[in-house]
Short mmCIF file of N, CA and C in Angstrom, two decimals:
data_model
loop_
_atom_site.label_atom_id
_atom_site.label_comp_id
_atom_site.label_asym_id
_atom_site.label_seq_id
_atom_site.Cartn_x
_atom_site.Cartn_y
_atom_site.Cartn_z
N GLU A 26 34.83 32.66 67.29
CA GLU A 26 33.76 33.61 67.52
C GLU A 26 32.62 32.90 68.24
N THR A 27 32.07 33.56 69.20
CA THR A 27 30.95 33.02 69.96
C THR A 27 29.75 33.94 69.81
N ASN A 28 28.63 33.37 69.46
CA ASN A 28 27.38 34.11 69.40
C ASN A 28 26.46 33.53 70.47
N LYS A 29 26.12 34.34 71.46
CA LYS A 29 25.28 33.86 72.55
C LYS A 29 23.85 34.28 72.34
N SER A 30 22.95 33.36 72.59
CA SER A 30 21.52 33.64 72.57
C SER A 30 20.97 33.22 73.92
N ARG A 31 20.10 34.04 74.49
CA ARG A 31 19.60 33.76 75.82
C ARG A 31 18.11 34.07 75.92
N ILE A 32 17.47 33.36 76.85
CA ILE A 32 16.12 33.70 77.26
C ILE A 32 16.08 33.68 78.77
N LYS A 33 15.14 34.37 79.33
CA LYS A 33 15.00 34.39 80.78
C LYS A 33 14.18 33.19 81.22
N ILE A 34 14.65 32.51 82.26
CA ILE A 34 13.89 31.43 82.86
C ILE A 34 13.70 31.74 84.33
N ASN A 35 12.68 31.15 84.94
CA ASN A 35 12.37 31.47 86.33
C ASN A 35 13.34 30.85 87.32
N ASP A 36 13.85 29.66 87.00
CA ASP A 36 14.70 28.95 87.94
C ASP A 36 15.52 27.92 87.16
N PHE A 37 16.49 27.31 87.82
CA PHE A 37 17.29 26.26 87.22
C PHE A 37 16.38 25.12 86.78
N GLU A 38 16.60 24.61 85.57
CA GLU A 38 15.76 23.54 85.04
C GLU A 38 16.56 22.25 84.92
N LYS A 39 16.36 21.35 85.87
CA LYS A 39 17.02 20.04 85.78
C LYS A 39 16.43 19.26 84.60
N VAL A 40 15.15 19.43 84.38
CA VAL A 40 14.47 18.91 83.19
C VAL A 40 13.99 20.13 82.42
N LEU A 41 14.41 20.22 81.16
CA LEU A 41 14.08 21.41 80.36
C LEU A 41 12.59 21.57 80.15
N SER A 42 12.12 22.80 80.29
CA SER A 42 10.72 23.11 80.01
C SER A 42 10.49 23.08 78.50
N GLU A 43 9.24 23.03 78.10
CA GLU A 43 8.91 23.05 76.67
C GLU A 43 9.39 24.35 76.03
N CYS A 44 9.30 25.43 76.78
CA CYS A 44 9.76 26.74 76.28
C CYS A 44 11.27 26.70 76.02
N SER A 45 12.02 26.12 76.94
CA SER A 45 13.47 26.04 76.78
C SER A 45 13.84 25.13 75.62
N LYS A 46 13.14 24.00 75.50
CA LYS A 46 13.40 23.09 74.38
C LYS A 46 13.15 23.78 73.05
N ALA A 47 12.03 24.52 72.97
CA ALA A 47 11.69 25.23 71.73
C ALA A 47 12.75 26.28 71.40
N PHE A 48 13.24 26.99 72.41
CA PHE A 48 14.27 28.00 72.21
C PHE A 48 15.54 27.38 71.66
N ILE A 49 15.96 26.26 72.24
CA ILE A 49 17.18 25.59 71.78
C ILE A 49 17.02 25.11 70.34
N GLU A 50 15.89 24.46 70.05
CA GLU A 50 15.64 23.96 68.70
C GLU A 50 15.63 25.09 67.68
N GLU A 51 15.00 26.20 68.04
CA GLU A 51 14.93 27.35 67.13
C GLU A 51 16.32 27.97 66.93
N THR A 52 17.11 28.02 67.99
CA THR A 52 18.43 28.65 67.94
C THR A 52 19.41 27.84 67.11
N ILE A 53 19.39 26.51 67.26
CA ILE A 53 20.38 25.68 66.56
C ILE A 53 19.80 24.96 65.34
N ASN A 54 18.52 25.16 65.09
CA ASN A 54 17.84 24.53 63.94
C ASN A 54 17.98 23.01 63.96
N GLU A 55 17.83 22.44 65.14
CA GLU A 55 17.94 20.99 65.28
C GLU A 55 17.19 20.56 66.53
N LYS A 56 16.58 19.39 66.46
CA LYS A 56 15.88 18.85 67.62
C LYS A 56 16.78 17.80 68.27
N LEU A 57 17.06 17.99 69.56
CA LEU A 57 17.94 17.08 70.29
C LEU A 57 17.22 16.54 71.52
N GLU A 58 17.60 15.36 71.93
CA GLU A 58 17.12 14.80 73.20
C GLU A 58 18.20 15.09 74.24
N LEU A 59 18.01 16.15 74.98
CA LEU A 59 19.02 16.58 75.94
C LEU A 59 18.69 16.06 77.34
N ARG A 60 19.74 15.72 78.08
CA ARG A 60 19.59 15.30 79.47
C ARG A 60 20.80 15.80 80.24
N PRO A 61 20.68 15.98 81.54
CA PRO A 61 21.83 16.43 82.32
C PRO A 61 22.96 15.41 82.27
N ALA A 62 24.18 15.87 82.02
CA ALA A 62 25.34 14.99 82.01
C ALA A 62 26.17 15.22 83.27
N LEU A 63 26.19 16.44 83.76
CA LEU A 63 26.99 16.80 84.93
C LEU A 63 26.31 17.97 85.62
N ILE A 64 26.21 17.87 86.91
CA ILE A 64 25.71 19.01 87.69
C ILE A 64 26.92 19.58 88.42
N ASN A 65 27.14 20.87 88.24
CA ASN A 65 28.23 21.51 88.98
C ASN A 65 27.68 22.66 89.80
N LYS A 66 28.25 22.81 90.97
CA LYS A 66 27.86 23.89 91.87
C LYS A 66 29.13 24.56 92.37
N PHE A 67 29.06 25.86 92.54
CA PHE A 67 30.18 26.59 93.12
C PHE A 67 29.68 27.95 93.55
N ASN A 68 30.44 28.58 94.44
CA ASN A 68 30.18 29.95 94.83
C ASN A 68 31.07 30.85 94.00
N ARG A 69 30.53 31.97 93.57
CA ARG A 69 31.30 32.87 92.70
C ARG A 69 31.31 34.28 93.26
N VAL A 70 32.50 34.87 93.23
CA VAL A 70 32.68 36.28 93.52
C VAL A 70 33.17 36.91 92.23
N THR A 71 32.57 38.03 91.85
CA THR A 71 32.99 38.73 90.63
C THR A 71 33.47 40.13 91.00
N LEU A 72 34.65 40.46 90.51
CA LEU A 72 35.23 41.78 90.72
C LEU A 72 35.38 42.45 89.35
N VAL A 73 35.03 43.72 89.27
CA VAL A 73 35.10 44.44 88.00
C VAL A 73 35.92 45.71 88.19
N SER A 74 36.85 45.94 87.27
CA SER A 74 37.60 47.19 87.25
C SER A 74 37.22 47.94 85.99
N ILE A 75 36.51 49.01 86.16
CA ILE A 75 36.14 49.83 85.01
C ILE A 75 37.37 50.54 84.46
N GLU A 76 38.24 50.96 85.37
CA GLU A 76 39.46 51.67 84.97
C GLU A 76 40.34 50.81 84.06
N ASN A 77 40.53 49.53 84.43
CA ASN A 77 41.40 48.64 83.65
C ASN A 77 40.64 47.78 82.65
N GLN A 78 39.35 47.96 82.57
CA GLN A 78 38.50 47.19 81.67
C GLN A 78 38.78 45.69 81.80
N GLU A 79 38.61 45.20 83.02
CA GLU A 79 38.82 43.78 83.27
C GLU A 79 37.80 43.30 84.29
N ARG A 80 37.60 41.99 84.26
CA ARG A 80 36.69 41.35 85.19
C ARG A 80 37.35 40.09 85.71
N VAL A 81 37.22 39.84 87.00
CA VAL A 81 37.79 38.66 87.62
C VAL A 81 36.65 37.88 88.27
N THR A 82 36.58 36.59 87.96
CA THR A 82 35.65 35.73 88.67
C THR A 82 36.46 34.78 89.53
N ILE A 83 35.99 34.58 90.75
CA ILE A 83 36.65 33.72 91.72
C ILE A 83 35.63 32.66 92.12
N ASP A 84 35.88 31.43 91.69
CA ASP A 84 34.96 30.32 91.98
C ASP A 84 35.54 29.45 93.08
N LEU A 85 34.73 29.16 94.09
CA LEU A 85 35.19 28.32 95.19
C LEU A 85 34.09 27.35 95.61
N ASN A 86 34.48 26.37 96.41
CA ASN A 86 33.57 25.31 96.86
C ASN A 86 32.97 24.56 95.66
N LEU A 87 33.83 24.18 94.74
CA LEU A 87 33.37 23.45 93.56
C LEU A 87 32.87 22.06 93.95
N GLU A 88 31.74 21.70 93.37
CA GLU A 88 31.17 20.37 93.61
C GLU A 88 30.55 19.87 92.32
N TYR A 89 30.86 18.62 91.99
CA TYR A 89 30.36 17.99 90.78
C TYR A 89 29.55 16.77 91.14
N THR A 90 28.48 16.52 90.38
CA THR A 90 27.66 15.34 90.60
C THR A 90 27.26 14.73 89.26
N ILE A 91 27.45 13.43 89.15
CA ILE A 91 26.92 12.63 88.04
C ILE A 91 26.18 11.47 88.69
N ASP A 92 24.89 11.37 88.41
CA ASP A 92 24.04 10.35 89.04
C ASP A 92 24.22 10.44 90.56
N GLU A 93 24.73 9.40 91.18
CA GLU A 93 24.89 9.40 92.64
C GLU A 93 26.33 9.70 93.08
N LYS A 94 27.23 9.93 92.12
CA LYS A 94 28.64 10.19 92.45
C LYS A 94 28.87 11.69 92.58
N THR A 95 29.60 12.06 93.63
CA THR A 95 29.90 13.47 93.87
C THR A 95 31.39 13.63 94.17
N LYS A 96 31.95 14.72 93.68
CA LYS A 96 33.34 15.09 93.97
C LYS A 96 33.34 16.56 94.36
N SER A 97 33.95 16.87 95.51
CA SER A 97 34.02 18.25 95.98
C SER A 97 35.47 18.70 96.05
N TYR A 98 35.68 19.96 95.73
CA TYR A 98 36.98 20.60 95.87
C TYR A 98 36.77 21.81 96.79
N THR A 99 36.89 21.59 98.09
CA THR A 99 36.59 22.67 99.04
C THR A 99 37.78 23.60 99.25
N ASN A 100 39.00 23.13 98.96
CA ASN A 100 40.15 24.02 99.15
C ASN A 100 40.84 24.32 97.81
N LEU A 101 40.01 24.51 96.79
CA LEU A 101 40.49 24.91 95.47
C LEU A 101 39.73 26.17 95.05
N VAL A 102 40.45 27.12 94.51
CA VAL A 102 39.83 28.35 94.00
C VAL A 102 40.23 28.50 92.55
N VAL A 103 39.26 28.76 91.69
CA VAL A 103 39.54 28.99 90.27
C VAL A 103 39.32 30.48 90.01
N VAL A 104 40.39 31.13 89.60
CA VAL A 104 40.35 32.56 89.32
C VAL A 104 40.45 32.72 87.81
N GLU A 105 39.48 33.41 87.26
CA GLU A 105 39.49 33.65 85.81
C GLU A 105 39.50 35.16 85.56
N LEU A 106 40.48 35.58 84.82
CA LEU A 106 40.64 36.99 84.49
C LEU A 106 40.22 37.21 83.04
N LYS A 107 39.32 38.15 82.85
CA LYS A 107 38.88 38.47 81.50
C LYS A 107 39.28 39.91 81.21
N GLN A 108 40.14 40.06 80.20
CA GLN A 108 40.61 41.36 79.77
C GLN A 108 40.48 41.45 78.25
N GLU A 109 40.34 42.67 77.77
CA GLU A 109 40.29 42.85 76.32
C GLU A 109 41.62 42.44 75.70
N ARG A 110 42.71 42.86 76.33
CA ARG A 110 44.06 42.50 75.90
C ARG A 110 44.85 42.22 77.18
N PHE A 111 45.62 41.11 77.20
CA PHE A 111 46.33 40.73 78.42
C PHE A 111 47.23 41.86 78.90
N ASN A 112 47.08 42.21 80.17
CA ASN A 112 47.82 43.31 80.77
C ASN A 112 48.59 42.79 81.99
N ARG A 113 49.91 42.62 81.85
CA ARG A 113 50.75 42.12 82.95
C ARG A 113 50.82 43.10 84.12
N ASN A 114 50.46 44.35 83.89
CA ASN A 114 50.52 45.35 84.95
C ASN A 114 49.24 45.42 85.78
N SER A 115 48.29 44.57 85.46
CA SER A 115 47.04 44.52 86.22
C SER A 115 47.34 44.11 87.66
N ALA A 116 46.64 44.70 88.61
CA ALA A 116 46.84 44.39 90.03
C ALA A 116 46.59 42.90 90.31
N ILE A 117 45.58 42.32 89.69
CA ILE A 117 45.28 40.90 89.94
C ILE A 117 46.37 40.01 89.35
N VAL A 118 46.88 40.35 88.17
CA VAL A 118 47.95 39.57 87.56
C VAL A 118 49.20 39.64 88.44
N LYS A 119 49.54 40.82 88.90
CA LYS A 119 50.71 40.98 89.76
C LYS A 119 50.54 40.23 91.07
N SER A 120 49.36 40.29 91.66
CA SER A 120 49.12 39.61 92.94
C SER A 120 49.21 38.10 92.78
N LEU A 121 48.58 37.56 91.75
CA LEU A 121 48.62 36.12 91.53
C LEU A 121 50.05 35.66 91.26
N HIS A 122 50.78 36.43 90.46
CA HIS A 122 52.17 36.09 90.16
C HIS A 122 53.03 36.13 91.43
N TYR A 123 52.81 37.14 92.27
CA TYR A 123 53.56 37.29 93.51
C TYR A 123 53.43 36.03 94.38
N PHE A 124 52.23 35.45 94.42
CA PHE A 124 51.99 34.27 95.24
C PHE A 124 52.28 32.97 94.49
N GLY A 125 52.83 33.08 93.29
CA GLY A 125 53.26 31.90 92.55
C GLY A 125 52.20 31.24 91.70
N TYR A 126 51.11 31.95 91.44
CA TYR A 126 50.05 31.40 90.60
C TYR A 126 50.13 32.02 89.22
N ASN A 127 50.46 31.20 88.26
CA ASN A 127 50.61 31.67 86.89
C ASN A 127 49.44 31.19 86.06
N PRO A 128 49.18 31.84 84.93
CA PRO A 128 48.04 31.45 84.09
C PRO A 128 48.08 29.97 83.74
N TYR A 129 46.91 29.35 83.81
CA TYR A 129 46.77 27.93 83.50
C TYR A 129 45.36 27.72 82.97
N SER A 130 45.24 27.09 81.85
CA SER A 130 43.95 26.91 81.21
C SER A 130 43.30 25.60 81.65
N ILE A 131 42.10 25.71 82.22
CA ILE A 131 41.33 24.51 82.55
C ILE A 131 39.85 24.78 82.24
N SER A 132 39.11 23.72 82.15
CA SER A 132 37.66 23.80 82.02
C SER A 132 37.07 23.12 83.24
N LYS A 133 36.29 23.86 84.02
CA LYS A 133 35.66 23.26 85.20
C LYS A 133 34.78 22.08 84.78
N TYR A 134 34.08 22.23 83.68
CA TYR A 134 33.22 21.16 83.19
C TYR A 134 34.04 19.90 82.88
N CYS A 135 35.13 20.06 82.13
CA CYS A 135 35.95 18.90 81.77
C CYS A 135 36.55 18.21 82.99
N ILE A 136 36.99 19.00 83.97
CA ILE A 136 37.54 18.41 85.19
C ILE A 136 36.47 17.60 85.91
N GLY A 137 35.27 18.13 86.01
CA GLY A 137 34.18 17.39 86.64
C GLY A 137 33.86 16.10 85.90
N MET A 138 33.81 16.17 84.59
CA MET A 138 33.49 14.98 83.79
C MET A 138 34.56 13.91 83.92
N VAL A 139 35.82 14.29 83.80
CA VAL A 139 36.90 13.30 83.84
C VAL A 139 37.06 12.72 85.25
N THR A 140 36.73 13.51 86.26
CA THR A 140 36.85 13.04 87.64
C THR A 140 35.77 12.00 87.96
N LEU A 141 34.57 12.18 87.44
CA LEU A 141 33.45 11.32 87.82
C LEU A 141 33.02 10.31 86.76
N ASN A 142 33.39 10.53 85.52
CA ASN A 142 32.94 9.64 84.45
C ASN A 142 34.11 8.77 83.99
N LYS A 143 34.10 7.52 84.37
CA LYS A 143 35.21 6.62 84.06
C LYS A 143 35.23 6.20 82.60
N ASN A 144 34.22 6.57 81.80
CA ASN A 144 34.19 6.23 80.38
C ASN A 144 34.95 7.24 79.52
N ILE A 145 35.41 8.32 80.13
CA ILE A 145 36.16 9.34 79.40
C ILE A 145 37.64 9.01 79.51
N LYS A 146 38.34 9.15 78.38
CA LYS A 146 39.78 8.89 78.39
C LYS A 146 40.47 9.91 79.29
N TYR A 147 41.13 9.40 80.29
CA TYR A 147 41.75 10.21 81.33
C TYR A 147 43.04 10.87 80.86
N ASN A 148 43.77 10.25 79.96
CA ASN A 148 45.10 10.72 79.57
C ASN A 148 45.13 12.17 79.11
N ALA A 149 44.11 12.61 78.38
CA ALA A 149 44.10 13.98 77.87
C ALA A 149 44.03 15.00 79.00
N PHE A 150 43.56 14.60 80.17
CA PHE A 150 43.39 15.52 81.30
C PHE A 150 44.30 15.20 82.47
N LYS A 151 45.13 14.18 82.32
CA LYS A 151 45.98 13.70 83.41
C LYS A 151 46.82 14.81 84.04
N GLN A 152 47.48 15.59 83.20
CA GLN A 152 48.36 16.66 83.69
C GLN A 152 47.56 17.71 84.48
N LYS A 153 46.39 18.05 83.99
CA LYS A 153 45.58 19.07 84.67
C LYS A 153 45.05 18.55 86.01
N VAL A 154 44.61 17.31 86.04
CA VAL A 154 44.11 16.72 87.29
C VAL A 154 45.26 16.61 88.30
N ARG A 155 46.43 16.22 87.85
CA ARG A 155 47.60 16.16 88.75
C ARG A 155 47.91 17.53 89.33
N LYS A 156 47.86 18.56 88.49
CA LYS A 156 48.15 19.92 88.97
C LYS A 156 47.12 20.33 90.03
N ILE A 157 45.86 20.04 89.78
CA ILE A 157 44.81 20.37 90.76
C ILE A 157 45.07 19.61 92.05
N ASN A 158 45.38 18.33 91.96
CA ASN A 158 45.64 17.54 93.17
C ASN A 158 46.84 18.08 93.94
N LYS A 159 47.84 18.56 93.22
CA LYS A 159 49.03 19.14 93.86
C LYS A 159 48.66 20.42 94.60
N ILE A 160 47.82 21.24 93.96
CA ILE A 160 47.40 22.51 94.57
C ILE A 160 46.59 22.26 95.83
N ILE A 161 45.64 21.33 95.78
CA ILE A 161 44.77 21.12 96.93
C ILE A 161 45.47 20.37 98.07
N ALA A 162 46.59 19.71 97.76
CA ALA A 162 47.35 19.01 98.80
C ALA A 162 48.25 19.96 99.58
N ALA A 163 48.54 21.12 99.01
CA ALA A 163 49.47 22.07 99.64
C ALA A 163 48.85 22.74 100.86
#
């Protein structure tokens, strides 16, 4: 179960404002010293089907930065389908399957971290990174 709490901010905060810090502390009942660990950028297209009660996000031009290190995936697209209950008859599911793209679970954040942070154990993500490299090489 996920419970989301949000506040409106004026712009992206690379360094958290006092208001944002107070919100986080109040929400989790803990004071933390937070700092950016990974900066990720991507372009997103969102498609919504009211009829099928589904939403598709298409992320492209992924770019990750940690300190001065950057990794870009310009010919990789991450498609995420959100449905109340998985529907194989969905047009997007059928289209992706037709082109040979089957469901695969990844975390964009984890891929960015393992790609740029050499202190993270690579083995847990090896298969996923290999699959991504195979896709972008095609």
